[in-house]
GROMACS .gro file of N, CA and C in nm:
model
  213
    1UNK      N    1   0.084  -0.118   0.000
    1UNK     CA    2   0.000   0.000   0.000
    1UNK      C    3   0.089   0.124   0.000
    2UNK      N    4   0.055   0.223  -0.083
    2UNK     CA    5   0.138   0.344  -0.088
    2UNK      C    6   0.128   0.424   0.041
    3UNK      N    7   0.226   0.509   0.062
    3UNK     CA    8   0.224   0.596   0.180
    3UNK      C    9   0.102   0.686   0.174
    4UNK      N   10   0.040   0.715   0.289
    4UNK     CA   11  -0.080   0.799   0.286
    4UNK      C   12  -0.048   0.942   0.241
    5UNK      N   13  -0.139   0.996   0.162
    5UNK     CA   14  -0.134   1.136   0.121
    5UNK      C   15  -0.245   1.204   0.200
    6UNK      N   16  -0.209   1.276   0.306
    6UNK     CA   17  -0.308   1.330   0.398
    6UNK      C   18  -0.361   1.465   0.352
    7UNK      N   19  -0.495   1.476   0.350
    7UNK     CA   20  -0.562   1.598   0.305
    7UNK      C   21  -0.673   1.634   0.404
    8UNK      N   22  -0.722   1.757   0.396
    8UNK     CA   23  -0.829   1.803   0.484
    8UNK      C   24  -0.964   1.752   0.434
    9UNK      N   25  -1.065   1.767   0.518
    9UNK     CA   26  -1.201   1.729   0.479
    9UNK      C   27  -1.248   1.814   0.361
   10UNK      N   28  -1.213   1.942   0.361
   10UNK     CA   29  -1.252   2.030   0.250
   10UNK      C   30  -1.189   1.983   0.119
   11UNK      N   31  -1.062   1.947   0.123
   11UNK     CA   32  -0.995   1.897   0.002
   11UNK      C   33  -1.056   1.764  -0.043
   12UNK      N   34  -1.089   1.678   0.053
   12UNK     CA   35  -1.153   1.550   0.021
   12UNK      C   36  -1.288   1.572  -0.046
   13UNK      N   37  -1.359   1.674  -0.001
   13UNK     CA   38  -1.488   1.707  -0.060
   13UNK      C   39  -1.471   1.749  -0.207
   14UNK      N   40  -1.373   1.832  -0.233
   14UNK     CA   41  -1.347   1.874  -0.371
   14UNK      C   42  -1.303   1.756  -0.458
   15UNK      N   43  -1.220   1.668  -0.405
   15UNK     CA   44  -1.168   1.553  -0.479
   15UNK      C   45  -1.279   1.455  -0.518
   16UNK      N   46  -1.371   1.429  -0.423
   16UNK     CA   47  -1.475   1.328  -0.446
   16UNK      C   48  -1.602   1.383  -0.508
   17UNK      N   49  -1.626   1.514  -0.493
   17UNK     CA   50  -1.751   1.572  -0.541
   17UNK      C   51  -1.866   1.553  -0.443
   18UNK      N   52  -1.837   1.507  -0.321
   18UNK     CA   53  -1.937   1.488  -0.217
   18UNK      C   54  -1.922   1.598  -0.112
   19UNK      N   55  -2.032   1.635  -0.042
   19UNK     CA   56  -2.022   1.738   0.062
   19UNK      C   57  -1.933   1.696   0.178
   20UNK      N   58  -1.881   1.796   0.252
   20UNK     CA   59  -1.795   1.767   0.366
   20UNK      C   60  -1.865   1.682   0.471
   21UNK      N   61  -1.994   1.703   0.490
   21UNK     CA   62  -2.070   1.623   0.585
   21UNK      C   63  -2.069   1.476   0.549
   22UNK      N   64  -2.076   1.446   0.420
   22UNK     CA   65  -2.070   1.307   0.374
   22UNK      C   66  -1.932   1.249   0.401
   23UNK      N   67  -1.828   1.326   0.377
   23UNK     CA   68  -1.691   1.280   0.401
   23UNK      C   69  -1.674   1.247   0.549
   24UNK      N   70  -1.723   1.336   0.637
   24UNK     CA   71  -1.712   1.312   0.781
   24UNK      C   72  -1.792   1.188   0.822
   25UNK      N   73  -1.910   1.168   0.760
   25UNK     CA   74  -1.990   1.049   0.791
   25UNK      C   75  -1.917   0.922   0.749
   26UNK      N   76  -1.856   0.924   0.631
   26UNK     CA   77  -1.779   0.807   0.586
   26UNK      C   78  -1.670   0.773   0.686
   27UNK      N   79  -1.602   0.876   0.737
   27UNK     CA   80  -1.495   0.853   0.835
   27UNK      C   81  -1.554   0.796   0.963
   28UNK      N   82  -1.668   0.848   1.007
   28UNK     CA   83  -1.733   0.799   1.129
   28UNK      C   84  -1.777   0.653   1.112
   29UNK      N   85  -1.826   0.619   0.994
   29UNK     CA   86  -1.872   0.482   0.966
   29UNK      C   87  -1.756   0.385   0.944
   30UNK      N   88  -1.636   0.435   0.929
   30UNK     CA   89  -1.521   0.349   0.905
   30UNK      C   90  -1.494   0.319   0.759
   31UNK      N   91  -1.564   0.387   0.669
   31UNK     CA   92  -1.543   0.365   0.525
   31UNK      C   93  -1.406   0.416   0.482
   32UNK      N   94  -1.358   0.523   0.547
   32UNK     CA   95  -1.226   0.579   0.520
   32UNK      C   96  -1.156   0.601   0.654
   33UNK      N   97  -1.024   0.603   0.651
   33UNK     CA   98  -0.944   0.612   0.773
   33UNK      C   99  -0.921   0.758   0.812
   34UNK      N  100  -0.946   0.789   0.938
   34UNK     CA  101  -0.914   0.921   0.993
   34UNK      C  102  -0.772   0.917   1.049
   35UNK      N  103  -0.701   1.026   1.033
   35UNK     CA  104  -0.567   1.041   1.089
   35UNK      C  105  -0.573   1.161   1.183
   36UNK      N  106  -0.620   1.139   1.309
   36UNK     CA  107  -0.647   1.251   1.400
   36UNK      C  108  -0.524   1.311   1.467
   37UNK      N  109  -0.409   1.250   1.456
   37UNK     CA  110  -0.292   1.298   1.529
   37UNK      C  111  -0.205   1.392   1.445
   38UNK      N  112  -0.261   1.445   1.339
   38UNK     CA  113  -0.189   1.542   1.257
   38UNK      C  114  -0.184   1.674   1.335
   39UNK      N  115  -0.074   1.748   1.329
   39UNK     CA  116  -0.061   1.872   1.406
   39UNK      C  117  -0.170   1.976   1.377
   40UNK      N  118  -0.229   1.971   1.259
   40UNK     CA  119  -0.331   2.071   1.223
   40UNK      C  120  -0.471   2.012   1.218
   41UNK      N  121  -0.497   1.906   1.293
   41UNK     CA  122  -0.631   1.848   1.299
   41UNK      C  123  -0.642   1.718   1.222
   42UNK      N  124  -0.764   1.672   1.206
   42UNK     CA  125  -0.790   1.544   1.140
   42UNK      C  126  -0.758   1.554   0.991
   43UNK      N  127  -0.695   1.451   0.940
   43UNK     CA  128  -0.666   1.441   0.797
   43UNK      C  129  -0.718   1.306   0.747
   44UNK      N  130  -0.739   1.299   0.615
   44UNK     CA  131  -0.788   1.178   0.550
   44UNK      C  132  -0.688   1.139   0.442
   45UNK      N  133  -0.684   1.010   0.410
   45UNK     CA  134  -0.590   0.959   0.310
   45UNK      C  135  -0.653   0.970   0.171
   46UNK      N  136  -0.591   1.048   0.086
   46UNK     CA  137  -0.639   1.067  -0.051
   46UNK      C  138  -0.650   0.934  -0.126
   47UNK      N  139  -0.560   0.839  -0.097
   47UNK     CA  140  -0.560   0.711  -0.167
   47UNK      C  141  -0.685   0.628  -0.140
   48UNK      N  142  -0.760   0.658  -0.034
   48UNK     CA  143  -0.881   0.584   0.000
   48UNK      C  144  -1.007   0.647  -0.059
   49UNK      N  145  -0.994   0.763  -0.122
   49UNK     CA  146  -1.110   0.837  -0.169
   49UNK      C  147  -1.132   0.821  -0.319
   50UNK      N  148  -1.257   0.795  -0.359
   50UNK     CA  149  -1.287   0.783  -0.502
   50UNK      C  150  -1.294   0.921  -0.567
   51UNK      N  151  -1.224   0.943  -0.677
   51UNK     CA  152  -1.227   1.076  -0.739
   51UNK      C  153  -1.357   1.101  -0.815
   52UNK      N  154  -1.396   1.228  -0.822
   52UNK     CA  155  -1.508   1.266  -0.907
   52UNK      C  156  -1.459   1.259  -1.052
   53UNK      N  157  -1.549   1.221  -1.143
   53UNK     CA  158  -1.512   1.209  -1.284
   53UNK      C  159  -1.606   1.297  -1.366
   54UNK      N  160  -1.551   1.394  -1.436
   54UNK     CA  161  -1.629   1.484  -1.522
   54UNK      C  162  -1.748   1.545  -1.448
   55UNK      N  163  -1.728   1.587  -1.324
   55UNK     CA  164  -1.834   1.650  -1.247
   55UNK      C  165  -1.929   1.554  -1.179
   56UNK      N  166  -1.913   1.424  -1.203
   56UNK     CA  167  -1.997   1.324  -1.137
   56UNK      C  168  -1.926   1.277  -1.011
   57UNK      N  169  -1.995   1.282  -0.894
   57UNK     CA  170  -1.929   1.238  -0.771
   57UNK      C  171  -1.876   1.096  -0.780
   58UNK      N  172  -1.767   1.071  -0.708
   58UNK     CA  173  -1.706   0.938  -0.705
   58UNK      C  174  -1.795   0.838  -0.634
   59UNK      N  175  -1.762   0.711  -0.649
   59UNK     CA  176  -1.838   0.603  -0.587
   59UNK      C  177  -1.827   0.611  -0.435
   60UNK      N  178  -1.923   0.551  -0.367
   60UNK     CA  179  -1.923   0.548  -0.221
   60UNK      C  180  -1.832   0.434  -0.175
   61UNK      N  181  -1.738   0.460  -0.083
   61UNK     CA  182  -1.653   0.352  -0.033
   61UNK      C  183  -1.737   0.248   0.041
   62UNK      N  184  -1.698   0.122   0.037
   62UNK     CA  185  -1.776   0.018   0.106
   62UNK      C  186  -1.763   0.029   0.258
   63UNK      N  187  -1.864  -0.020   0.327
   63UNK     CA  188  -1.857  -0.028   0.473
   63UNK      C  189  -1.753  -0.132   0.511
   64UNK      N  190  -1.687  -0.115   0.624
   64UNK     CA  191  -1.589  -0.217   0.667
   64UNK      C  192  -1.662  -0.346   0.702
   65UNK      N  193  -1.593  -0.458   0.683
   65UNK     CA  194  -1.653  -0.586   0.719
   65UNK      C  195  -1.652  -0.601   0.870
   66UNK      N  196  -1.752  -0.663   0.920
   66UNK     CA  197  -1.766  -0.681   1.065
   66UNK      C  198  -1.749  -0.829   1.098
   67UNK      N  199  -1.693  -0.856   1.214
   67UNK     CA  200  -1.682  -0.994   1.259
   67UNK      C  201  -1.804  -1.027   1.342
   68UNK      N  202  -1.839  -1.153   1.345
   68UNK     CA  203  -1.955  -1.197   1.421
   68UNK      C  204  -1.930  -1.177   1.571
   69UNK      N  205  -2.035  -1.141   1.642
   69UNK     CA  206  -2.024  -1.122   1.786
   69UNK      C  207  -2.008  -1.256   1.855
   70UNK      N  208  -1.940  -1.256   1.968
   70UNK     CA  209  -1.922  -1.379   2.045
   70UNK      C  210  -2.056  -1.424   2.101
   71UNK      N  211  -2.075  -1.553   2.104
   71UNK     CA  212  -2.203  -1.607   2.152
   71UNK      C  213  -2.207  -1.613   2.303
   0.00000   0.00000   0.00000
């Protein structure tokens, strides 16, 4: 996997064509990785984000797989 290219939520919004609220929701749901220990706040990895194509928003990242709960 390539080294992460860390960007802001605003930059991620421009890259994907989705609103910032959607980007934050994806991070909360675990669809994309948050990097909260950056000196200037939370950053996201550009490599995990689908790009917008010709003005059409990028695809939605899949939800993370969950393991079965212990019985």
